[in-house]
Amino acid sequence: MLIGIDDTDSNQGMCTTYLAALLADELKAYGTVAGFPYLIRLNPTIPYKTRGNAALGIDLRLSRESDSSLRSLRERVVSHVIRRISEYADADSEQTNPGAVFIFEEMYGETKEPLNFFFQKAVTDVIEIEEAFSLIDSFKSSDNAGFFPFSMKNGRGLIGSLAVCGAMLNSGWEATYEYLAYRLPENWRNRGGPPRFVDPESLIEADLRTSPQTWDTVDYSKKSKPFPVCVPSSDDPVLYGIRGNSSQAVSAAAGFVISEEAERFCVFQTNQGTDSHLIFAESFRELKPLHSYIAGGTVHSPSETLEGGHDIFSIADQNGNIIECAAYEPTGAFRHIIRRLLPGDTVTVFGSFKNQTLNLEKIKINSLVTAFQSDNPVCPVCEKRMESSGQNQGFRCKKCKTKAAGKVQTPVSRYLKTGFYEVPPSARRHLSKPLIRYSEEEKNG
Ligand code: ATP
């Protein structure tokens, strides 16, 4: 059976990944968890999200029993999961609207395609809760035998729950992994626990030993010192999380980490670091708010640094439609690249479109215009710079008496190369694909 869960968390402490890790351990009493639990990131621009818009899933293979007891086994699993959601969900938080979906084997065929579509849509688009309800209605049979939804409050969590079931039923998406370690409950910040202890040196060691198969463990882009990106500062139970290309790589990295005692850990299969939220846009007219894009254009106006350190520049598409692009202050040194762009440079931008502005996650500089500086002409005899002969009267060399009509344009270095640039790990979205994951072909393409 497939179990999808979403929206049990709040900024005050809970985290749905913890509930999934707990359930993945507890549900072993009823069968085996196939593969790894799923941590699926959905549209990162959704306003209802608490942090990273995650939905969680477990593919549970029930221990084979006689058909008559299979039904009661399923019921026991469903009530176990619902009990845990009711206990752990932060239902008092206004933004928390838990949902869960249980799909049994006989419904896999019927639900596979529609839920694949729903999964892709939930990652790239905005879904109304009514769409989730009508899909659920189309699956539900009168005796709830093959499909069972559960929800609390407005049930918005059903959207993520259906989406993660779509991911579990379909294998054609790029998978990565995350090893998440969780704190002992008495150490949780919302229970008055101390700050997290994870030895930063051990994280650097873990990173050096396993990168590029793991990524975003440590951010080296800060001037002061390496910053451990994989340790959250929020109140949730996560101690640290290591992301990578394989379950082996993330587990190997975790083996180097020295930290306070963890209550449990779980390796999740995810869609993180894959850029699956990005849609190719031919024209800027296609761009809709709350969607994320890959779009090409020509720099229209150079970057302006606003109060707070945010950089904004504009680009135009081939039809002259203009949009603004932003590199916000947390993107750090990435802004230095943005500040060097000049009108006429061609770029491909990657990021979310909100308030008529594309928030940059990455940029590819495709071509650079030649920049010139204007200088006084050089005397062909003595090779020294000429002087102005007065307004609109050209230039002359006093010594050699040579003359020239106007200033000369000399090409200058742009201190910028074509190619990809990305925001630092500490500013990266969960779904954004880090350049370290790019193949040579992708880098050159
Ligand atoms: P965390 O990362 O800590 O687990 P979260 O950021 O996942 O928290 P949620 O509390 O799960 O945030 O809230 C996101 C809500 O938005 C959920 O109810 C989910 O079902 C819903 N949602 C997810 N994707 C979409 C979408 N594409 N369209 C509409 N609603 C969505």
Short mmCIF file of C-alpha atoms and ligand atoms in Angstrom, two decimals:
data_model
loop_
_atom_site.label_atom_id
_atom_site.label_comp_id
_atom_site.label_asym_id
_atom_site.label_seq_id
_atom_site.Cartn_x
_atom_site.Cartn_y
_atom_site.Cartn_z
CA MET A 1 0.00 0.00 0.00
CA LEU A 2 1.06 3.60 -0.61
CA ILE A 3 0.80 6.18 2.14
CA GLY A 4 1.08 9.88 1.29
CA ILE A 5 1.21 12.51 4.06
CA ASP A 6 1.49 16.29 3.99
CA ASP A 7 1.04 19.47 6.00
CA THR A 8 1.49 18.33 9.59
CA ASP A 9 4.21 20.85 10.31
CA SER A 10 4.49 24.40 11.52
CA ASN A 11 7.21 26.93 12.22
CA GLN A 12 6.73 26.14 15.91
CA GLY A 13 8.38 22.76 15.80
CA MET A 14 6.93 19.81 13.86
CA CYS A 15 8.28 18.58 10.55
CA THR A 16 6.45 16.08 8.33
CA THR A 17 9.75 14.37 7.46
CA TYR A 18 10.08 13.43 11.13
CA LEU A 19 6.62 11.90 11.17
CA ALA A 20 7.49 9.93 8.02
CA ALA A 21 10.77 8.70 9.54
CA LEU A 22 8.93 7.66 12.71
CA LEU A 23 6.21 5.87 10.72
CA ALA A 24 8.75 4.17 8.46
CA ASP A 25 10.21 2.60 11.61
CA GLU A 26 6.91 1.82 13.32
CA LEU A 27 5.15 0.39 10.25
CA LYS A 28 7.76 -2.37 10.06
CA ALA A 29 5.43 -4.10 12.52
CA TYR A 30 2.99 -4.65 9.61
CA GLY A 31 5.36 -5.37 6.73
CA THR A 32 8.42 -3.94 4.99
CA VAL A 33 9.07 -0.49 3.59
CA ALA A 34 9.95 -0.90 -0.08
CA GLY A 35 13.02 1.10 -1.11
CA PHE A 36 13.23 4.36 0.80
CA PRO A 37 10.52 6.66 2.12
CA TYR A 38 9.85 9.53 -0.33
CA LEU A 39 10.52 13.21 0.36
CA ILE A 40 9.01 15.04 -2.59
CA ARG A 41 9.39 18.79 -2.97
CA LEU A 42 6.49 20.58 -4.64
CA ASN A 43 6.10 24.04 -6.20
CA PRO A 44 8.50 26.19 -4.14
CA THR A 45 6.45 29.37 -4.63
CA ILE A 46 3.26 28.10 -2.93
CA PRO A 47 2.27 30.65 -0.27
CA TYR A 48 0.86 27.99 2.11
CA LYS A 49 4.19 26.27 2.60
CA THR A 50 5.84 26.27 6.02
CA ARG A 51 9.42 25.89 4.78
CA GLY A 52 10.34 23.79 1.79
CA ASN A 53 6.95 22.50 0.54
CA ALA A 54 7.64 18.83 1.11
CA ALA A 55 5.23 15.88 0.87
CA LEU A 56 6.14 12.48 2.33
CA GLY A 57 5.38 8.98 1.16
CA ILE A 58 5.88 5.37 2.23
CA ASP A 59 5.48 2.30 0.03
CA LEU A 60 4.58 -0.40 2.53
CA ARG A 61 4.54 -4.06 1.50
CA LEU A 62 2.19 -5.69 4.00
CA SER A 63 3.18 -9.07 5.38
CA ARG A 64 1.20 -11.64 3.40
CA GLU A 65 -1.67 -13.01 5.37
CA SER A 66 -4.92 -14.62 4.30
CA ASP A 67 -7.23 -12.35 2.28
CA SER A 68 -9.68 -12.05 5.14
CA SER A 69 -7.04 -10.70 7.51
CA LEU A 70 -5.46 -8.46 4.82
CA ARG A 71 -8.38 -6.11 5.16
CA SER A 72 -7.99 -5.86 8.92
CA LEU A 73 -4.20 -5.43 8.53
CA ARG A 74 -4.81 -2.51 6.17
CA GLU A 75 -7.26 -1.01 8.64
CA ARG A 76 -4.73 -1.31 11.44
CA VAL A 77 -2.09 0.46 9.36
CA VAL A 78 -4.52 3.23 8.41
CA SER A 79 -5.57 3.81 12.02
CA HIS A 80 -1.92 3.70 13.17
CA VAL A 81 -0.97 6.42 10.66
CA ILE A 82 -4.03 8.55 11.45
CA ARG A 83 -3.35 8.25 15.18
CA ARG A 84 0.24 9.45 14.68
CA ILE A 85 -0.84 12.33 12.42
CA SER A 86 -3.44 13.40 15.01
CA GLU A 87 -0.83 13.20 17.79
CA TYR A 88 2.01 14.95 15.99
CA ALA A 89 0.36 17.42 13.59
CA ASP A 90 0.53 20.97 14.82
CA ALA A 91 -3.22 21.41 14.22
CA ASP A 92 -3.39 24.60 16.33
CA SER A 93 -1.21 26.36 13.79
CA GLU A 94 -3.40 28.26 11.33
CA GLN A 95 -1.27 27.22 8.34
CA THR A 96 -1.35 23.50 9.21
CA ASN A 97 -4.00 21.52 7.32
CA PRO A 98 -2.99 17.85 7.46
CA GLY A 99 -3.89 15.35 4.79
CA ALA A 100 -3.10 11.72 4.06
CA VAL A 101 -3.94 9.33 1.26
CA PHE A 102 -3.86 5.51 1.39
CA ILE A 103 -3.86 3.62 -1.90
CA PHE A 104 -4.08 -0.14 -2.02
CA GLU A 105 -2.59 -2.40 -4.65
CA GLU A 106 -5.81 -3.03 -6.62
CA MET A 107 -6.01 0.74 -7.32
CA TYR A 108 -2.43 1.20 -8.55
CA GLY A 109 -3.38 0.69 -12.22
CA GLU A 110 -6.29 3.14 -12.16
CA THR A 111 -4.48 5.87 -10.20
CA LYS A 112 -1.02 5.66 -11.83
CA GLU A 113 -1.59 8.01 -14.80
CA PRO A 114 -3.85 10.65 -13.21
CA LEU A 115 -1.59 10.85 -10.17
CA ASN A 116 1.51 11.17 -12.33
CA PHE A 117 -0.09 14.17 -14.00
CA PHE A 118 -1.10 15.55 -10.58
CA PHE A 119 2.48 15.06 -9.25
CA GLN A 120 4.03 16.93 -12.19
CA LYS A 121 1.45 19.68 -11.81
CA ALA A 122 2.05 19.99 -8.06
CA VAL A 123 5.79 20.50 -8.69
CA THR A 124 5.38 23.12 -11.42
CA ASP A 125 1.92 24.66 -11.04
CA VAL A 126 -0.70 25.84 -8.54
CA ILE A 127 -3.49 23.42 -7.66
CA GLU A 128 -6.84 24.38 -6.19
CA ILE A 129 -8.03 22.21 -3.32
CA GLU A 130 -11.24 21.46 -5.31
CA GLU A 131 -9.11 19.71 -7.95
CA ALA A 132 -7.74 17.40 -5.27
CA PHE A 133 -11.24 16.71 -3.94
CA SER A 134 -12.65 15.87 -7.36
CA LEU A 135 -9.73 13.54 -8.13
CA ILE A 136 -10.32 11.83 -4.78
CA ASP A 137 -14.04 11.47 -5.59
CA SER A 138 -13.15 9.81 -8.88
CA PHE A 139 -11.01 7.21 -7.05
CA LYS A 140 -13.18 6.52 -4.03
CA SER A 141 -15.37 3.46 -4.19
CA SER A 142 -18.40 3.11 -1.96
CA ASP A 143 -16.68 0.77 0.50
CA ASN A 144 -13.37 2.70 0.52
CA ALA A 145 -11.67 -0.61 -0.32
CA GLY A 146 -8.82 0.55 -2.58
CA PHE A 147 -8.44 4.23 -1.83
CA PHE A 148 -8.81 6.07 1.45
CA PRO A 149 -8.25 9.79 2.09
CA PHE A 150 -7.93 11.37 5.53
CA SER A 151 -7.84 15.06 6.30
CA MET A 152 -8.02 17.57 9.13
CA LYS A 153 -9.18 21.20 8.96
CA ASN A 154 -9.37 22.40 5.34
CA GLY A 155 -7.49 19.31 4.11
CA ARG A 156 -5.00 21.19 1.93
CA GLY A 157 -2.42 18.53 2.79
CA LEU A 158 -4.36 16.21 0.46
CA ILE A 159 -2.72 18.02 -2.47
CA GLY A 160 0.79 17.00 -1.41
CA SER A 161 -0.41 13.55 -0.31
CA LEU A 162 -1.84 12.81 -3.77
CA ALA A 163 1.27 14.22 -5.44
CA VAL A 164 3.69 12.04 -3.48
CA CYS A 165 1.56 8.98 -4.31
CA GLY A 166 1.96 9.99 -7.97
CA ALA A 167 5.73 9.99 -7.46
CA MET A 168 5.63 6.54 -5.81
CA LEU A 169 3.53 5.05 -8.62
CA ASN A 170 5.73 6.40 -11.41
CA SER A 171 9.43 5.89 -11.85
CA GLY A 172 10.27 8.22 -14.74
CA TRP A 173 11.58 11.10 -12.63
CA GLU A 174 15.14 11.88 -11.57
CA ALA A 175 15.78 10.69 -8.01
CA THR A 176 18.33 11.91 -5.48
CA TYR A 177 18.71 11.03 -1.79
CA GLU A 178 18.84 12.72 1.59
CA TYR A 179 20.05 11.29 4.89
CA LEU A 180 18.14 13.03 7.67
CA ALA A 181 19.18 12.62 11.31
CA TYR A 182 16.72 13.67 14.04
CA ARG A 183 17.35 15.00 17.53
CA LEU A 184 16.31 13.23 20.72
CA PRO A 185 12.83 14.61 21.59
CA GLU A 186 14.11 16.08 24.89
CA ASN A 187 16.55 18.20 22.84
CA TRP A 188 13.92 19.71 20.53
CA ARG A 189 14.08 23.49 20.73
CA ASN A 190 10.31 23.81 21.26
CA ARG A 191 10.72 21.63 24.36
CA GLY A 192 13.42 23.92 25.74
CA GLY A 193 16.33 21.88 24.38
CA PRO A 194 19.85 23.24 23.78
CA PRO A 195 21.18 24.46 20.41
CA ARG A 196 22.14 21.67 18.01
CA PHE A 197 25.64 20.26 18.29
CA VAL A 198 27.12 19.08 14.99
CA ASP A 199 30.92 19.36 14.74
CA PRO A 200 31.60 21.68 11.75
CA GLU A 201 35.02 20.08 11.11
CA SER A 202 33.37 16.67 10.76
CA LEU A 203 30.96 18.11 8.18
CA ILE A 204 33.89 19.46 6.18
CA GLU A 205 35.48 16.01 6.38
CA ALA A 206 32.19 14.38 5.27
CA ASP A 207 31.97 16.82 2.38
CA LEU A 208 35.58 16.42 1.24
CA ARG A 209 35.32 12.63 1.35
CA THR A 210 32.04 12.30 -0.53
CA SER A 211 31.60 15.37 -2.78
CA PRO A 212 30.61 15.56 -5.68
CA GLN A 213 28.43 12.54 -4.93
CA THR A 214 27.02 14.62 -2.05
CA TRP A 215 26.38 18.35 -2.21
CA ASP A 216 25.33 21.35 -0.14
CA THR A 217 26.72 20.00 3.12
CA VAL A 218 29.01 23.00 3.62
CA ASP A 219 28.92 26.44 1.97
CA TYR A 220 32.47 27.65 1.27
CA SER A 221 31.39 30.86 -0.42
CA LYS A 222 31.26 32.89 2.80
CA LYS A 223 34.34 35.02 3.34
CA SER A 224 34.52 34.39 7.10
CA LYS A 225 34.52 30.58 7.36
CA PRO A 226 32.85 27.49 5.88
CA PHE A 227 29.19 27.47 6.83
CA PRO A 228 27.42 24.15 7.57
CA VAL A 229 24.32 24.41 5.35
CA CYS A 230 23.06 20.97 6.27
CA VAL A 231 22.28 21.90 9.90
CA PRO A 232 19.00 23.83 10.21
CA SER A 233 18.49 26.67 12.66
CA SER A 234 14.72 26.16 12.90
CA ASP A 235 12.87 24.61 15.85
CA ASP A 236 12.08 21.33 14.07
CA PRO A 237 13.49 17.91 15.08
CA VAL A 238 16.03 17.72 12.21
CA LEU A 239 19.64 17.50 13.40
CA TYR A 240 21.23 17.55 9.95
CA GLY A 241 20.51 16.41 6.41
CA ILE A 242 22.98 15.27 3.78
CA ARG A 243 22.02 15.31 0.12
CA GLY A 244 23.51 13.22 -2.59
CA ASN A 245 23.22 11.22 -5.78
CA SER A 246 22.86 7.82 -4.09
CA SER A 247 21.80 6.33 -0.77
CA GLN A 248 25.34 4.96 -0.41
CA ALA A 249 26.91 8.40 -0.81
CA VAL A 250 24.67 10.13 1.75
CA SER A 251 25.11 7.28 4.25
CA ALA A 252 28.89 7.32 3.75
CA ALA A 253 28.95 11.08 4.38
CA ALA A 254 26.84 10.69 7.53
CA GLY A 255 29.44 8.19 8.76
CA PHE A 256 31.94 11.07 9.13
CA VAL A 257 29.62 13.35 11.08
CA ILE A 258 30.30 13.90 14.79
CA SER A 259 27.22 15.25 16.57
CA GLU A 260 24.98 15.04 19.60
CA GLU A 261 23.12 11.75 19.91
CA ALA A 262 20.47 11.29 17.24
CA GLU A 263 17.12 9.67 18.05
CA ARG A 264 16.79 8.18 14.58
CA PHE A 265 17.79 8.71 10.99
CA CYS A 266 16.13 8.01 7.68
CA VAL A 267 17.38 7.99 4.10
CA PHE A 268 14.74 9.44 1.78
CA GLN A 269 14.40 9.19 -1.98
CA THR A 270 13.76 12.72 -3.23
CA ASN A 271 13.43 14.96 -6.26
CA GLN A 272 15.73 17.57 -4.69
CA GLY A 273 18.49 19.09 -6.78
CA THR A 274 16.83 18.23 -10.10
CA ASP A 275 15.35 21.52 -11.40
CA SER A 276 12.06 19.68 -11.95
CA HIS A 277 10.12 22.81 -10.93
CA LEU A 278 11.43 24.75 -13.96
CA ILE A 279 9.39 25.20 -17.15
CA PHE A 280 10.99 26.26 -20.47
CA ALA A 281 9.53 29.58 -21.61
CA GLU A 282 9.90 30.76 -25.22
CA SER A 283 8.52 34.22 -24.55
CA PHE A 284 8.25 36.34 -21.40
CA ARG A 285 4.54 36.72 -22.18
CA GLU A 286 4.14 33.10 -21.04
CA LEU A 287 5.45 33.81 -17.54
CA LYS A 288 2.84 33.43 -14.81
CA PRO A 289 3.24 34.34 -11.15
CA LEU A 290 3.99 31.45 -8.77
CA HIS A 291 5.67 29.39 -11.50
CA SER A 292 9.38 28.82 -12.12
CA TYR A 293 11.13 29.07 -15.47
CA ILE A 294 14.15 28.73 -17.69
CA ALA A 295 14.07 31.69 -20.10
CA GLY A 296 16.51 33.30 -22.49
CA GLY A 297 16.94 37.03 -23.08
CA THR A 298 19.23 39.98 -23.69
CA VAL A 299 20.25 42.30 -20.87
CA HIS A 300 18.19 45.47 -21.25
CA SER A 301 19.34 47.53 -18.29
CA PRO A 302 22.29 46.79 -16.04
CA SER A 303 21.95 45.86 -12.41
CA GLU A 304 21.03 48.38 -9.81
CA THR A 305 21.76 47.64 -6.16
CA LEU A 306 18.79 48.51 -3.96
CA GLU A 307 18.73 49.25 -0.26
CA GLY A 308 19.31 45.98 1.57
CA GLY A 309 21.81 44.78 -1.03
CA HIS A 310 19.32 43.31 -3.51
CA ASP A 311 20.31 43.55 -7.16
CA ILE A 312 17.75 44.06 -9.92
CA PHE A 313 18.37 44.17 -13.68
CA SER A 314 16.11 43.73 -16.66
CA ILE A 315 16.21 41.50 -19.72
CA ALA A 316 14.23 41.47 -22.96
CA ASP A 317 13.10 38.49 -25.02
CA GLN A 318 13.27 38.36 -28.84
CA ASN A 319 9.91 40.14 -29.07
CA GLY A 320 10.99 43.01 -26.85
CA ASN A 321 9.02 41.90 -23.78
CA ILE A 322 10.94 43.01 -20.70
CA ILE A 323 11.09 41.46 -17.22
CA GLU A 324 13.09 42.24 -14.12
CA CYS A 325 15.44 39.69 -12.60
CA ALA A 326 16.54 39.76 -8.96
CA ALA A 327 19.56 38.49 -7.07
CA TYR A 328 18.70 39.05 -3.43
CA GLU A 329 21.13 39.89 -0.67
CA PRO A 330 21.41 36.29 0.67
CA THR A 331 22.80 35.24 -2.72
CA GLY A 332 26.08 36.87 -1.62
CA ALA A 333 28.89 36.86 -4.16
CA PHE A 334 26.52 35.74 -6.93
CA ARG A 335 25.51 39.42 -7.08
CA HIS A 336 29.05 40.38 -8.12
CA ILE A 337 28.49 38.47 -11.36
CA ILE A 338 25.11 40.11 -11.88
CA ARG A 339 26.59 43.58 -11.35
CA ARG A 340 29.03 43.01 -14.24
CA LEU A 341 26.34 42.34 -16.85
CA LEU A 342 25.95 44.97 -19.56
CA PRO A 343 23.11 45.75 -21.97
CA GLY A 344 23.43 43.47 -24.99
CA ASP A 345 24.81 40.46 -23.08
CA THR A 346 22.68 37.39 -23.75
CA VAL A 347 21.69 35.18 -20.83
CA THR A 348 19.48 32.26 -19.81
CA VAL A 349 17.87 32.79 -16.43
CA PHE A 350 16.56 30.11 -14.06
CA GLY A 351 14.16 30.91 -11.23
CA SER A 352 10.69 31.64 -9.86
CA PHE A 353 8.47 34.40 -11.18
CA LYS A 354 6.79 36.46 -8.48
CA ASN A 355 5.59 40.06 -8.45
CA GLN A 356 6.65 40.46 -12.09
CA THR A 357 10.25 39.60 -11.12
CA LEU A 358 12.24 36.45 -11.81
CA ASN A 359 14.13 35.49 -8.65
CA LEU A 360 17.41 34.05 -9.87
CA GLU A 361 18.55 30.58 -8.83
CA LYS A 362 21.11 30.29 -11.65
CA ILE A 363 22.16 32.19 -14.72
CA LYS A 364 23.94 31.12 -17.89
CA ILE A 365 25.79 33.90 -19.65
CA ASN A 366 25.66 32.98 -23.33
CA SER A 367 27.52 35.92 -24.88
CA LEU A 368 29.16 39.13 -23.75
CA VAL A 369 29.22 42.39 -25.63
CA THR A 370 32.60 44.05 -26.01
CA ALA A 371 32.92 46.93 -23.60
CA PHE A 372 34.93 49.99 -24.54
CA GLN A 373 36.44 52.85 -22.66
CA SER A 374 37.03 56.12 -24.48
CA ASP A 375 40.54 57.55 -24.26
CA ASN A 376 42.42 60.47 -25.71
CA PRO A 377 44.17 59.35 -28.92
CA VAL A 378 47.83 58.36 -28.88
CA CYS A 379 50.35 60.46 -30.82
CA PRO A 380 51.72 58.27 -33.66
CA VAL A 381 55.18 59.87 -33.30
CA CYS A 382 55.95 59.95 -29.55
CA GLU A 383 53.22 57.42 -28.55
CA LYS A 384 52.05 59.64 -25.69
CA ARG A 385 48.38 60.57 -25.14
CA MET A 386 47.31 63.73 -26.98
CA GLU A 387 45.59 66.60 -25.23
CA SER A 388 42.26 68.23 -26.03
CA SER A 389 42.51 71.33 -28.23
CA GLY A 390 39.33 72.76 -26.71
CA GLN A 391 35.63 71.97 -26.97
CA ASN A 392 34.82 70.30 -30.33
CA GLN A 393 38.31 71.07 -31.61
CA GLY A 394 39.82 67.63 -31.49
CA PHE A 395 43.11 66.57 -29.96
CA ARG A 396 46.75 67.43 -30.55
CA CYS A 397 50.21 66.51 -29.37
CA LYS A 398 51.87 69.72 -28.20
CA LYS A 399 55.35 68.35 -28.81
CA CYS A 400 54.98 66.66 -32.21
CA LYS A 401 52.13 68.89 -33.48
CA THR A 402 50.16 65.83 -34.58
CA LYS A 403 46.35 66.07 -34.50
CA ALA A 404 43.34 63.75 -34.18
CA ALA A 405 39.62 64.39 -34.55
CA GLY A 406 38.19 62.63 -31.52
CA LYS A 407 38.57 60.15 -28.70
CA VAL A 408 39.38 56.54 -29.44
CA GLN A 409 37.42 53.54 -28.12
CA THR A 410 39.59 50.90 -26.48
CA PRO A 411 38.16 47.44 -25.66
CA VAL A 412 38.38 46.67 -21.94
CA SER A 413 38.21 43.43 -20.02
CA ARG A 414 34.75 42.51 -18.72
CA TYR A 415 36.16 40.43 -15.86
CA LEU A 416 33.35 38.03 -16.68
CA LYS A 417 33.23 34.78 -18.63
CA THR A 418 30.38 33.08 -20.44
CA GLY A 419 28.98 29.99 -18.72
CA PHE A 420 26.86 29.06 -15.69
CA TYR A 421 26.78 30.83 -12.34
CA GLU A 422 24.66 29.80 -9.35
CA VAL A 423 23.59 31.14 -5.96
CA PRO A 424 25.58 29.73 -3.01
CA PRO A 425 24.31 26.57 -1.23
CA SER A 426 22.92 28.59 1.68
CA ALA A 427 20.59 30.45 -0.71
CA ARG A 428 19.70 27.43 -2.85
CA ARG A 429 16.16 26.13 -3.23
CA HIS A 430 15.63 22.45 -2.43
CA LEU A 431 14.62 21.70 -6.02
CA SER A 432 17.40 23.70 -7.70
CA LYS A 433 20.00 21.61 -9.45
CA PRO A 434 23.49 22.54 -8.24
CA LEU A 435 26.09 22.94 -10.98
CA ILE A 436 28.12 20.20 -9.31
CA ARG A 437 25.41 17.80 -10.57
CA TYR A 438 25.67 18.97 -14.20
CA SER A 439 27.16 16.62 -16.77
CA GLU A 440 29.82 18.03 -19.13
CA GLU A 441 27.20 18.02 -21.87
CA GLU A 442 24.80 20.09 -19.76
CA LYS A 443 27.56 22.55 -18.84
CA ASN A 444 28.44 23.08 -22.47
CA GLY A 445 24.93 22.85 -23.87
P1 ATP B 1 8.18 21.44 5.51
O1 ATP B 1 9.08 21.72 4.37
O2 ATP B 1 8.72 21.88 6.81
O3 ATP B 1 7.72 20.02 5.51
P2 ATP B 1 6.20 22.58 3.99
O4 ATP B 1 6.95 23.74 3.49
O5 ATP B 1 6.16 21.28 3.32
O6 ATP B 1 6.81 22.32 5.35
P3 ATP B 1 3.38 22.44 4.28
O7 ATP B 1 3.04 22.71 5.71
O8 ATP B 1 3.39 21.04 3.84
O9 ATP B 1 4.74 23.16 4.05
O10 ATP B 1 2.39 23.30 3.40
C1 ATP B 1 2.32 23.26 1.99
C2 ATP B 1 0.84 23.11 1.60
O11 ATP B 1 0.68 23.46 0.23
C3 ATP B 1 0.35 21.70 1.74
O12 ATP B 1 -0.97 21.72 2.22
C4 ATP B 1 0.34 21.14 0.31
O13 ATP B 1 -0.62 20.14 0.10
C5 ATP B 1 0.04 22.40 -0.46
N1 ATP B 1 0.62 22.37 -1.80
C6 ATP B 1 1.76 21.79 -2.19
N2 ATP B 1 1.99 21.99 -3.50
C7 ATP B 1 0.96 22.69 -3.97
C8 ATP B 1 0.59 23.19 -5.26
N3 ATP B 1 1.38 23.00 -6.30
N4 ATP B 1 -0.57 23.88 -5.37
C9 ATP B 1 -1.34 24.09 -4.29
N5 ATP B 1 -1.07 23.64 -3.06
C10 ATP B 1 0.07 22.95 -2.88
#
